[in-house]
XYZ file of C-alpha atoms in Angstrom:
752
model
C 2.295 4.995 -59.952
C -0.207 4.429 -62.753
C -3.930 3.984 -62.128
C -3.893 0.264 -63.079
C -1.032 -0.292 -60.638
C -2.964 1.389 -57.844
C -6.009 -0.739 -58.634
C -3.913 -3.915 -58.602
C -2.287 -2.896 -55.294
C -5.722 -2.294 -53.755
C -7.015 -5.669 -54.963
C -3.948 -7.462 -53.602
C -4.283 -5.699 -50.236
C -7.947 -6.653 -50.045
C -7.149 -10.268 -50.943
C -4.487 -10.448 -48.217
C -6.969 -9.046 -45.679
C -9.614 -11.603 -46.665
C -7.114 -14.430 -46.314
C -6.187 -13.193 -42.857
C -9.818 -12.990 -41.823
C -10.624 -16.414 -43.219
C -7.724 -17.970 -41.343
C -8.952 -16.904 -37.913
C -10.409 -19.710 -35.800
C -12.962 -18.553 -33.280
C -13.973 -20.233 -30.061
C -15.518 -19.355 -26.759
C -12.354 -17.571 -25.720
C -10.268 -15.034 -27.611
C -7.843 -16.524 -30.145
C -4.206 -16.963 -29.173
C -1.268 -17.532 -31.491
C 0.246 -20.919 -30.635
C 2.332 -21.587 -33.703
C 4.195 -18.686 -35.299
C 5.492 -15.286 -34.152
C 3.936 -12.068 -35.363
C 5.147 -10.699 -38.664
C 7.337 -7.574 -38.415
C 5.142 -4.557 -37.837
C 5.221 -1.655 -40.282
C 6.725 1.607 -39.055
C 6.812 0.651 -35.341
C 10.403 1.357 -34.313
C 9.743 2.098 -30.638
C 6.744 0.197 -29.291
C 6.024 0.570 -25.599
C 4.365 2.798 -23.032
C 3.706 6.406 -24.082
C 2.732 8.917 -21.419
C 0.034 11.408 -22.392
C 1.651 14.564 -21.077
C 2.117 18.030 -22.532
C 5.507 18.794 -21.018
C 7.235 15.741 -22.476
C 10.070 15.782 -19.915
C 9.074 12.666 -17.930
C 12.022 10.448 -17.046
C 11.817 7.268 -19.177
C 13.592 5.072 -16.613
C 11.476 6.189 -13.700
C 8.205 5.777 -15.575
C 9.099 2.874 -17.916
C 8.436 4.957 -21.010
C 9.241 4.551 -24.671
C 7.862 7.994 -25.427
C 5.360 10.777 -24.861
C 2.120 11.717 -26.592
C 0.731 15.211 -26.839
C -2.490 16.059 -28.659
C -2.612 19.434 -30.386
C -5.696 21.255 -31.623
C -5.812 21.930 -35.328
C -6.727 25.516 -34.403
C -3.648 26.195 -32.273
C -1.285 24.913 -34.960
C -3.071 26.589 -37.894
C -4.277 29.952 -36.534
C -4.639 31.561 -39.965
C -5.143 30.510 -43.557
C -1.671 29.353 -44.607
C -0.221 30.278 -41.179
C 1.322 27.518 -39.024
C 2.541 27.663 -35.437
C 5.091 24.822 -35.555
C 7.002 26.253 -32.581
C 4.537 24.555 -30.231
C 5.338 21.166 -31.729
C 9.073 21.816 -31.985
C 9.355 22.819 -28.320
C 7.527 19.656 -27.316
C 9.720 17.475 -29.553
C 12.852 19.032 -28.099
C 11.674 18.361 -24.539
C 10.919 14.716 -25.315
C 14.181 14.180 -27.207
C 16.189 15.649 -24.330
C 15.147 12.670 -22.187
C 16.002 10.090 -24.850
C 12.397 9.200 -25.694
C 10.412 9.239 -28.918
C 7.514 11.615 -29.447
C 4.001 10.995 -30.717
C 1.647 13.709 -31.939
C -2.149 13.657 -31.820
C -4.526 15.982 -33.631
C -8.009 17.012 -32.481
C -10.479 19.206 -34.336
C -13.339 19.225 -31.828
C -13.206 18.867 -28.045
C -16.827 18.878 -26.923
C -18.519 21.177 -24.451
C -16.076 20.653 -21.638
C -12.862 21.511 -23.468
C -13.182 24.536 -25.740
C -15.398 22.973 -28.365
C -15.086 24.482 -31.800
C -11.755 26.043 -30.854
C -10.285 22.724 -31.968
C -11.146 23.891 -35.485
C -9.429 27.154 -36.501
C -11.678 30.170 -36.093
C -10.841 31.381 -39.607
C -12.400 28.183 -41.020
C -15.822 28.518 -39.438
C -15.981 32.312 -39.197
C -15.484 32.691 -42.929
C -17.952 29.975 -43.876
C -21.040 29.240 -41.793
C -21.459 25.917 -43.610
C -18.400 24.578 -41.768
C -20.318 24.264 -38.484
C -23.671 23.301 -37.034
C -25.170 25.544 -34.371
C -26.583 23.213 -31.724
C -27.714 25.411 -28.825
C -26.884 28.482 -26.797
C -24.136 28.460 -24.195
C -22.391 30.738 -21.756
C -20.490 33.447 -23.603
C -16.749 32.823 -23.382
C -14.600 34.887 -25.789
C -11.573 32.657 -25.199
C -13.492 29.392 -25.216
C -15.887 27.630 -27.556
C -18.719 30.163 -27.271
C -17.510 33.624 -28.342
C -21.052 34.826 -29.103
C -23.167 32.536 -26.946
C -23.806 29.980 -29.704
C -22.458 26.426 -29.552
C -20.970 25.065 -32.766
C -20.050 21.567 -33.899
C -18.063 20.971 -37.127
C -19.827 19.843 -40.289
C -17.084 17.313 -40.874
C -18.461 16.145 -44.220
C -18.604 19.609 -45.873
C -15.853 20.686 -48.278
C -15.598 23.955 -46.333
C -14.247 21.814 -43.480
C -12.495 18.940 -45.273
C -10.486 21.018 -47.751
C -8.698 23.247 -45.211
C -8.212 20.227 -42.921
C -6.574 18.283 -45.762
C -4.290 21.254 -46.454
C -3.251 21.310 -42.789
C -2.596 17.541 -42.747
C -0.406 17.899 -45.838
C 1.572 20.698 -44.155
C 1.949 18.604 -40.983
C 3.270 15.678 -43.012
C 5.630 17.851 -45.010
C 7.036 19.247 -41.770
C 7.404 16.069 -39.680
C 7.265 12.889 -41.760
C 11.074 12.804 -41.929
C 11.667 14.022 -38.364
C 13.430 11.195 -36.509
C 12.146 12.484 -33.165
C 8.551 11.618 -34.121
C 7.468 7.970 -33.830
C 3.808 8.131 -34.861
C 0.800 10.369 -35.480
C -2.671 9.926 -34.025
C -5.043 11.167 -36.714
C -8.054 13.250 -35.766
C -11.596 12.305 -36.783
C -14.304 13.666 -34.473
C -14.509 14.549 -30.781
C -11.028 14.396 -29.199
C -9.848 12.966 -32.506
C -11.866 9.783 -32.017
C -14.469 8.093 -34.198
C -17.346 9.994 -32.613
C -18.776 13.066 -34.284
C -20.246 14.658 -31.157
C -19.353 14.812 -27.512
C -22.898 13.960 -26.393
C -26.120 12.712 -27.929
C -27.514 16.241 -28.276
C -24.636 17.230 -30.507
C -24.961 14.054 -32.571
C -28.706 14.648 -32.949
C -27.961 18.173 -34.211
C -25.490 16.773 -36.746
C -28.053 14.191 -37.882
C -30.580 16.983 -38.272
C -28.059 18.791 -40.471
C -27.762 15.772 -42.758
C -25.123 13.486 -41.230
C -25.729 9.761 -41.801
C -23.663 6.692 -40.976
C -22.704 6.298 -44.630
C -21.660 9.939 -44.821
C -19.687 9.697 -41.592
C -17.840 6.608 -42.833
C -16.946 8.231 -46.158
C -15.695 11.299 -44.273
C -13.457 9.343 -41.902
C -12.103 7.245 -44.773
C -11.193 10.414 -46.663
C -9.363 11.676 -43.575
C -7.472 8.365 -43.371
C -6.386 8.833 -46.986
C -5.265 12.401 -46.304
C -2.990 11.254 -43.473
C -1.616 8.278 -45.412
C -0.793 10.426 -48.447
C 0.801 13.121 -46.298
C 3.028 10.776 -44.278
C 4.307 8.486 -46.989
C 6.945 8.593 -49.665
C 5.909 6.625 -52.712
C 3.922 3.655 -51.407
C 5.635 3.437 -47.987
C 4.662 5.264 -44.836
C 7.559 7.353 -43.569
C 5.794 7.859 -40.269
C 3.202 5.711 -38.556
C -0.399 6.809 -38.217
C -3.089 5.466 -35.883
C -6.823 5.607 -36.593
C -8.816 5.979 -33.381
C -11.673 3.598 -34.135
C -13.306 3.642 -30.706
C -15.713 4.951 -29.578
C -18.269 5.182 -32.433
C -20.978 7.556 -33.664
C -23.875 5.438 -34.955
C -23.177 1.686 -34.591
C -20.423 -0.678 -33.488
C -20.048 -1.699 -37.138
C -18.093 1.532 -37.731
C -15.082 0.032 -35.918
C -15.082 -2.947 -38.254
C -15.545 -0.868 -41.384
C -12.836 1.640 -40.486
C -10.365 -1.088 -39.508
C -10.977 -2.921 -42.786
C -10.276 0.313 -44.633
C -7.243 1.332 -42.568
C -5.352 -1.977 -42.279
C -4.633 -2.544 -46.010
C -3.183 0.985 -46.036
C -0.772 0.185 -43.199
C -2.653 2.314 -40.667
C -2.559 1.216 -37.022
C -5.661 0.714 -34.894
C -6.148 2.561 -31.602
C -8.948 1.754 -29.165
C -9.487 4.485 -26.626
C -10.947 3.052 -23.455
C -8.909 0.295 -21.786
C -10.570 -1.289 -18.749
C -10.035 -4.610 -16.913
C -13.235 -6.223 -18.202
C -15.439 -5.027 -21.034
C -19.010 -5.729 -22.040
C -19.954 -6.075 -25.728
C -16.309 -6.964 -26.202
C -15.972 -9.900 -28.545
C -18.387 -11.680 -30.846
C -15.880 -13.675 -32.854
C -17.729 -12.971 -36.072
C -16.039 -12.777 -39.482
C -18.647 -10.325 -40.767
C -20.172 -7.204 -39.355
C -22.954 -4.892 -40.479
C -25.423 -2.378 -39.106
C -27.655 -5.215 -37.939
C -24.951 -7.629 -36.804
C -23.288 -6.992 -33.448
C -19.570 -6.198 -33.620
C -17.387 -6.634 -30.575
C -14.965 -3.989 -29.345
C -11.991 -6.316 -29.840
C -13.011 -8.285 -32.945
C -10.903 -6.227 -35.333
C -7.950 -6.192 -32.936
C -7.716 -9.981 -32.695
C -7.880 -10.248 -36.468
C -5.326 -7.555 -37.274
C -2.711 -7.497 -34.513
C -0.209 -9.374 -36.671
C -0.710 -6.946 -39.580
C -0.567 -3.447 -38.112
C 0.332 -1.920 -34.733
C -2.367 -1.896 -32.046
C -2.741 0.837 -29.418
C -4.879 1.357 -26.326
C -5.516 4.634 -24.542
C -6.716 4.985 -20.951
C -6.885 7.337 -17.964
C -7.069 7.287 -14.183
C -10.856 7.662 -14.248
C -11.012 4.409 -16.261
C -8.443 2.560 -14.109
C -9.067 4.144 -10.736
C -6.989 1.869 -8.470
C -4.008 -0.465 -8.671
C -6.110 -3.591 -9.167
C -7.870 -1.954 -12.121
C -4.504 -0.836 -13.538
C -3.033 -4.313 -13.163
C -5.893 -6.138 -14.867
C -6.323 -3.397 -17.453
C -2.705 -3.793 -18.529
C -3.112 -7.574 -18.615
C -6.127 -7.080 -20.883
C -4.146 -4.821 -23.212
C -1.315 -7.323 -23.505
C -3.821 -10.107 -24.144
C -4.636 -8.116 -27.310
C -0.891 -7.869 -28.110
C -0.801 -4.080 -27.849
C 2.218 -2.346 -29.383
C 1.487 1.013 -27.759
C -0.058 1.814 -24.388
C -1.223 5.444 -24.387
C -1.469 6.117 -20.642
C -2.443 9.461 -19.176
C 0.022 11.014 -16.759
C -2.446 10.795 -13.848
C -1.831 7.038 -13.825
C 1.849 7.688 -13.064
C 1.735 10.550 -10.589
C -0.298 13.375 -9.107
C 0.677 16.882 -8.093
C 0.350 17.761 -4.443
C -2.273 20.504 -4.193
C -0.345 22.394 -1.537
C 3.266 22.210 -2.661
C 2.837 21.412 -6.341
C 5.355 18.602 -5.970
C 5.009 15.393 -7.937
C 3.723 12.412 -5.944
C 4.466 9.164 -7.745
C 1.919 6.355 -7.753
C 4.424 3.677 -6.760
C 2.081 0.644 -7.039
C 1.174 1.621 -10.602
C 4.812 2.257 -11.499
C 5.676 -1.267 -10.390
C 3.023 -2.639 -12.767
C 4.319 -0.510 -15.656
C 7.912 -1.542 -14.915
C 6.846 -5.178 -15.238
C 4.554 -4.712 -18.230
C 6.961 -2.661 -20.351
C 8.869 -5.844 -21.149
C 5.866 -7.150 -23.098
C 4.418 -4.105 -24.892
C 5.177 -4.473 -28.580
C 6.739 -7.911 -28.211
C 5.796 -11.053 -30.121
C 6.393 -14.752 -29.551
C 9.923 -14.517 -30.947
C 11.253 -11.668 -28.800
C 9.196 -11.691 -25.595
C 11.284 -12.321 -22.436
C 8.755 -14.969 -21.390
C 5.191 -16.126 -21.937
C 2.364 -16.080 -19.413
C -1.319 -16.563 -18.756
C -3.366 -14.734 -16.110
C -6.253 -16.868 -14.868
C -9.379 -14.883 -15.365
C -13.036 -14.953 -16.331
C -15.587 -12.329 -17.293
C -17.410 -10.852 -14.308
C -21.129 -10.196 -14.120
C -22.117 -7.500 -13.585
C -19.371 -5.767 -15.543
C -17.997 -3.018 -13.331
C -16.308 0.198 -14.406
C -14.623 2.970 -12.481
C -16.456 5.590 -14.497
C -19.933 4.153 -15.100
C -22.702 2.087 -13.569
C -22.370 -1.677 -13.598
C -23.771 -3.495 -16.641
C -25.269 -6.930 -17.073
C -23.362 -9.250 -19.371
C -23.759 -9.067 -23.140
C -21.206 -10.651 -25.490
C -18.205 -10.378 -23.174
C -14.709 -11.724 -23.658
C -14.636 -14.940 -21.645
C -11.599 -16.901 -20.545
C -8.083 -15.961 -19.485
C -5.770 -13.151 -20.500
C -2.966 -14.876 -22.383
C 0.414 -13.801 -23.703
C 1.683 -16.680 -25.875
C 0.866 -19.191 -23.132
C -2.615 -20.718 -22.885
C -4.373 -22.676 -20.182
C -6.443 -25.352 -21.935
C -9.700 -25.876 -20.043
C -11.124 -28.379 -22.535
C -8.462 -31.078 -22.085
C -9.676 -34.091 -20.123
C -9.097 -33.745 -16.396
C -8.335 -30.047 -16.653
C -11.674 -28.265 -16.321
C -11.216 -25.424 -13.826
C -13.569 -23.360 -11.677
C -13.299 -19.567 -11.678
C -13.618 -17.801 -8.314
C -13.225 -14.296 -6.916
C -12.329 -12.790 -3.556
C -14.832 -9.948 -4.031
C -18.497 -9.939 -3.093
C -21.209 -8.609 -5.380
C -20.254 -10.758 -8.380
C -23.316 -12.701 -9.562
C -21.412 -15.116 -11.749
C -18.266 -15.520 -13.836
C -18.457 -16.320 -17.548
C -21.692 -15.823 -19.446
C -24.561 -17.665 -17.814
C -27.671 -17.832 -19.930
C -25.940 -16.367 -22.963
C -26.147 -17.732 -26.463
C -23.739 -20.407 -27.657
C -20.265 -19.394 -28.749
C -19.337 -19.294 -32.469
C -18.567 -23.045 -32.335
C -22.036 -23.821 -31.027
C -20.891 -24.648 -27.487
C -22.404 -23.083 -24.362
C -20.372 -20.273 -22.862
C -18.763 -21.061 -19.469
C -20.801 -20.276 -16.386
C -19.574 -20.211 -12.783
C -22.386 -19.541 -10.317
C -21.740 -18.365 -6.747
C -18.118 -17.458 -7.546
C -17.292 -15.658 -4.277
C -14.796 -17.532 -2.123
C -14.218 -15.884 1.248
C -11.081 -17.980 1.775
C -9.226 -16.549 -1.198
C -6.450 -14.224 0.007
C -6.994 -10.515 -0.386
C -5.264 -8.740 -3.222
C -5.574 -8.135 -6.927
C -4.557 -11.740 -7.694
C -7.952 -12.888 -6.416
C -9.921 -10.383 -8.520
C -10.475 -13.587 -10.485
C -8.523 -16.837 -10.066
C -8.992 -20.435 -11.189
C -8.882 -23.590 -9.126
C -8.593 -27.248 -9.912
C -11.718 -29.335 -9.379
C -10.694 -32.648 -7.848
C -14.240 -33.535 -6.778
C -15.343 -33.162 -10.388
C -12.506 -35.338 -11.648
C -10.263 -32.473 -12.743
C -7.004 -32.505 -10.756
C -4.949 -30.856 -13.539
C -4.399 -27.550 -15.272
C -3.025 -27.983 -18.801
C -0.817 -25.410 -20.532
C 0.433 -24.880 -24.072
C 3.442 -22.696 -24.952
C 3.363 -20.809 -28.257
C 5.428 -22.731 -30.798
C 6.867 -19.408 -31.893
C 8.460 -19.026 -28.448
C 9.665 -22.599 -27.799
C 9.022 -25.821 -29.673
C 10.637 -29.271 -29.796
C 13.701 -28.155 -27.846
C 15.956 -29.788 -25.283
C 16.786 -26.865 -23.002
C 15.616 -25.820 -19.547
C 12.401 -23.864 -19.039
C 11.573 -21.922 -15.867
C 7.914 -22.136 -14.874
C 6.663 -19.700 -12.223
C 3.285 -20.338 -10.595
C 1.547 -17.708 -8.456
C -0.858 -19.548 -6.160
C -3.052 -19.037 -3.107
C -1.347 -20.596 -0.090
C -4.471 -22.264 1.312
C -4.180 -25.548 3.188
C -1.120 -27.748 3.641
C -1.452 -29.979 0.579
C 1.012 -30.280 -2.307
C 1.228 -29.713 -6.053
C 3.803 -30.154 -8.793
C 4.512 -29.356 -12.450
C 4.812 -32.153 -15.005
C 6.058 -31.428 -18.502
C 6.916 -32.844 -21.904
C 10.637 -33.651 -21.864
C 12.912 -35.400 -24.338
C 12.363 -38.557 -22.282
C 8.585 -38.245 -21.894
C 6.442 -36.872 -19.062
C 8.709 -35.660 -16.278
C 8.495 -33.777 -12.953
C 9.904 -30.254 -12.819
C 12.127 -29.470 -9.833
C 11.483 -26.570 -7.470
C 14.298 -24.084 -8.072
C 16.973 -24.202 -5.386
C 15.985 -27.703 -4.205
C 16.031 -31.275 -5.427
C 12.322 -31.679 -4.733
C 9.410 -31.790 -7.176
C 6.657 -30.889 -4.704
C 5.522 -27.541 -3.364
C 4.006 -27.981 0.081
C 1.653 -25.201 1.063
C 1.769 -23.659 4.545
C -1.775 -22.254 4.857
C -0.489 -18.679 5.240
C -3.537 -17.301 3.365
C -1.285 -15.219 1.124
C -0.379 -15.276 -2.563
C 2.978 -16.927 -3.231
C 5.081 -17.694 -6.291
C 6.850 -21.034 -6.760
C 9.494 -21.397 -9.468
C 10.163 -24.740 -11.158
C 12.966 -25.836 -13.489
C 11.989 -28.110 -16.364
C 15.225 -29.641 -17.693
C 15.393 -31.161 -21.192
C 12.060 -29.535 -21.958
C 10.741 -30.611 -25.343
C 7.410 -28.749 -25.317
C 6.388 -30.252 -28.658
C 2.601 -30.372 -28.061
C 2.747 -34.110 -27.314
C 0.736 -34.256 -24.078
C -3.047 -34.633 -23.930
C -4.806 -32.200 -26.225
C -1.493 -30.939 -27.592
C -0.421 -29.469 -24.236
C 3.216 -28.888 -23.175
C 2.970 -29.090 -19.377
C 0.432 -29.425 -16.600
C -0.074 -28.505 -12.963
C -0.942 -31.612 -10.942
C -2.838 -30.987 -7.691
C -2.173 -34.633 -6.714
C -5.729 -35.162 -5.375
C -4.757 -34.004 -1.867
C -6.369 -30.555 -2.131
C -7.314 -28.074 -4.835
C -4.996 -25.323 -6.078
C -6.057 -21.725 -6.711
C -3.871 -20.204 -9.421
C -3.479 -16.588 -10.486
C -0.558 -16.443 -12.935
C 1.619 -18.989 -14.722
C 4.754 -17.856 -16.548
C 7.288 -19.806 -18.616
C 10.715 -18.559 -19.700
C 13.737 -19.997 -21.444
C 16.642 -20.424 -19.047
C 18.785 -18.312 -21.385
C 16.495 -15.408 -20.572
C 16.681 -13.695 -17.187
C 13.592 -14.676 -15.257
C 11.160 -11.807 -14.940
C 8.610 -12.636 -12.288
C 5.214 -11.121 -11.609
C 5.127 -7.620 -10.137
C 4.961 -7.212 -6.364
C 1.623 -7.419 -4.599
C 0.407 -4.223 -2.960
C -1.912 -3.956 0.001
C -4.370 -1.062 -0.475
C -3.865 1.751 2.012
C -6.258 4.615 2.810
C -3.348 7.047 3.034
C -0.533 7.815 0.600
C 2.502 5.594 1.052
C 4.883 7.716 -1.014
C 6.564 10.858 0.229
C 6.292 13.600 -2.430
C 9.502 14.131 -4.388
C 10.317 17.483 -6.017
C 11.496 16.057 -9.360
C 10.950 13.117 -11.654
C 14.617 12.103 -11.564
C 15.360 8.664 -10.112
C 15.420 8.596 -6.338
C 18.832 7.726 -4.918
C 17.836 7.564 -1.283
C 15.449 5.212 0.514
C 11.833 6.353 0.289
C 10.971 4.975 3.730
C 11.561 6.817 6.944
C 14.479 5.574 9.040
C 12.108 4.346 11.731
C 11.001 1.538 9.431
C 14.374 -0.196 9.715
C 14.657 -2.127 12.990
C 17.471 -0.764 15.147
C 19.126 -2.257 18.247
C 17.745 -1.120 21.557
C 19.944 1.598 23.075
C 20.522 1.551 26.846
C 19.780 5.050 28.298
C 22.960 5.180 30.410
C 26.241 3.279 30.206
C 26.372 0.129 32.291
C 28.899 -2.554 32.981
C 26.528 -5.389 32.081
C 27.796 -7.853 29.454
C 27.062 -7.049 25.820
C 23.973 -9.005 24.738
C 24.165 -11.538 21.929
C 23.441 -9.963 18.542
C 19.788 -9.914 17.511
C 20.371 -8.704 13.958
C 22.104 -9.877 10.814
C 23.176 -8.333 7.532
C 22.305 -8.660 3.843
C 24.782 -7.846 1.097
C 25.582 -8.638 -2.503
C 26.450 -7.348 -5.967
C 24.244 -6.428 -8.913
C 26.009 -7.392 -12.133
C 25.688 -7.758 -15.904
C 25.329 -11.487 -16.479
C 27.143 -11.581 -19.829
C 26.995 -15.357 -20.265
C 23.490 -15.604 -18.722
C 24.369 -18.395 -16.316
C 23.028 -16.498 -13.246
C 26.502 -16.600 -11.637
C 28.922 -13.734 -11.008
C 31.906 -14.715 -13.140
C 35.244 -13.005 -13.629
C 35.012 -10.032 -15.955
C 31.266 -9.464 -15.560
C 30.785 -5.751 -14.807
C 28.900 -4.402 -11.776
C 25.722 -2.366 -12.253
C 24.899 0.832 -10.407
C 21.398 2.211 -9.923
C 19.474 -0.994 -9.224
C 16.753 -0.579 -6.585
C 17.002 -3.191 -3.829
C 13.938 -3.576 -1.596
C 13.635 -5.578 1.594
C 10.138 -6.727 2.565
C 8.520 -8.796 5.239
C 6.122 -11.352 3.727
C 3.715 -10.950 2.228
C 4.490 -7.378 1.170
C 5.509 -5.024 3.987
C 8.349 -2.773 2.869
C 11.182 -2.547 5.399
C 13.797 -0.500 3.575
C 15.192 0.375 0.148
C 18.749 0.915 -1.092
C 20.389 1.683 -4.455
C 23.357 -0.345 -5.709
C 26.576 1.711 -5.824
C 29.071 2.253 -8.624
C 30.703 -1.062 -7.724
C 27.315 -2.788 -7.957
C 27.287 -3.536 -4.255
C 24.476 -3.121 -1.752
C 24.512 -3.610 2.011
C 21.586 -3.823 4.406
C 22.995 -3.878 7.961
C 21.305 -4.531 11.267
C 18.272 -6.418 10.012
C 16.230 -8.241 12.645
C 16.505 -12.004 12.319
C 13.712 -13.664 10.374
C 12.311 -14.411 6.916
C 12.254 -11.660 4.278
C 11.685 -11.050 0.591
C 14.575 -9.399 -1.247
C 13.610 -7.640 -4.484
C 15.612 -6.010 -7.241
C 14.334 -3.556 -9.832
C 17.132 -3.413 -12.431
C 18.757 -0.240 -13.697
C 17.613 1.273 -17.020
C 18.227 -0.828 -20.159
C 18.479 -4.047 -18.154
C 15.756 -6.685 -18.072
C 14.093 -8.260 -15.142
C 12.345 -7.863 -11.855
C 13.606 -10.406 -9.326
C 12.396 -11.499 -5.909
C 13.970 -14.116 -3.634
C 13.192 -15.367 -0.168
C 16.005 -14.927 2.363
C 16.523 -15.928 5.985
C 18.417 -13.425 8.119
C 20.280 -15.016 11.014
C 21.507 -13.077 14.031
C 25.201 -12.291 13.830
C 25.555 -13.536 10.233
C 25.648 -11.920 6.793
C 23.536 -13.359 3.970
C 25.038 -12.720 0.519
C 22.926 -12.651 -2.647
C 24.073 -11.435 -6.069
C 21.499 -10.225 -8.628
C 22.186 -11.155 -12.286
C 20.809 -8.816 -14.956
C 20.781 -9.010 -18.740
C 21.292 -6.036 -21.016
C 18.048 -5.468 -22.940
C 17.987 -2.207 -24.907
C 14.801 -1.213 -26.761
C 14.021 -3.487 -29.706
C 14.080 -1.709 -33.065
C 11.884 -3.454 -35.627
C 12.785 -2.702 -39.275
C 10.127 -1.085 -41.398
C 8.130 -3.618 -43.354
C 8.055 -1.682 -46.642
C 11.664 -0.556 -46.898
């Protein structure tokens, strides 16, 4: 390509970026697409969850994985000048491919004091040229670590003695793997751990500054590295393999994230933010400009670029230290429309210290099994749309750091192509939490939002009556006393608009009191009541069980054409007989198998999962036999009459619902390998069984009473389903589970 063509291409790319930025409308909550689906993403063939794990052999079905990510040190792959150890990469790729997943490769050139330090950079680079490193301080001599002579070294990233050999290595990496179908994407390496931070601690950064590093010099260095990766992994003007720039954390100022994203996006480079947590401070300013003196939010560039390039988040168990944190962290990532979740293996399982066996984190796996259906999806291909009722918490709490007071947080809900509209008349909600120690929800006393309106503020948000569980981490309630009996909702037009079909609407609510609520929606004949699924009634009557429940409504002849107040599509009506506390609202086309919220887990001080020796799917119940109620056995034979039966049976068939009518029709094949769980409300596991080759399952001798029957579908089939059942003594209750085939979505490359 000639120079004038390159210049024209650059100008056009910049113009497109400016148009995208100018088109963003900012408010007090994060923007949400409500009109059109995302454009096809460049180079993202297999979006989804990627486990950070060196072995690469994790079972994709068991762990809901699209692939694996392993980060290699530049030094281990390039041990000598012109010498490359590709066997390490090839062995890893083979292990990942053997399980049917895609592989991702990360590169690091410096790993800080705790992880080998300068060993990330090949020894031959810095030993032959002292200018390639900065000596920061003395350290414990470790011939095999980062201190072979007792001196600690940090790379001089901006020196040619570092950049030239690194560029040569990147070119060799691209030449080797840019056409390898086993590789999905590359995580480029900037500074510490490959991220946009030159030093692992402030002392190292101060030493680099003393050696001449400035923000301007750091930015020019990282931009050059971006160019090296783009050139090495493209053919002509099209990337053959995806590359992610790790723009968080930063070295000098938050503005680096903005500047790097603006440089990377026009070149087709994805954006990765390393550090996913449930609630983040200094998260979102909603500004269209950013400089050294102007605050830049963590997520500003993500919201403005998620329709242009793939977005990734990376996180670890120390950042999401319990199931509630995992649940809300994943909701936060999907609110930003993440295409890749880079999750460390300690979020999936741990190794038993005594036996070395793998102990799965079952509650987390349930969340990942649910969330995988949304990672990398847009309004056009998502199985359904949802909104999790939420508000920013003050102080902001982290698993890994001290609590912080609020400063430019992200306020409002976490939305996935469904929004709850708090500004529509009669629909102002109140945010509450079931946890003590929260001073307020929102941003009390903060500056006005970008539209000049005060940020929301909910004082005294603790509600002791809210049921326990992650759903009440934050929830929203109607405010009948304040004249707000409704919650208004708007479905993305890219998902459903001006139709005449049936929409399922699932509402997860706190069962407090004995009042009623209903769903009203925009139909082809005007405002209409939705009907509770399985009944002919429009009302849900609460039972004051002090648990979280999910009610499912059917909205027939749903138009959803933005014709209700404020352009809404449907509303929850609390009917002025008692307020409703809502956690999650989900809408799905009837032609799509309903995928409900993941199960609720009650925290336990002891492990609830028996260690398993392998990562292959379990084919036997994980609970001990004593958990299944059994008939009382008389110690010695007697001639007394046989007592009336006290137990009943559950049975059914798991099948491929080819015509998607939720009925088992002739010719629809059975499905083996579905996990069927029986629970006592609200969430006590009784027993588990796997559907057989004929799709059947049988649960005999179940004590009479009310239960929840759950199905986790077999691999490549969509949906998590839960139904309430009533077991009657001496009878068998039959329930068949419909499933829909849903293989991974392959998105064509944008530039081919």
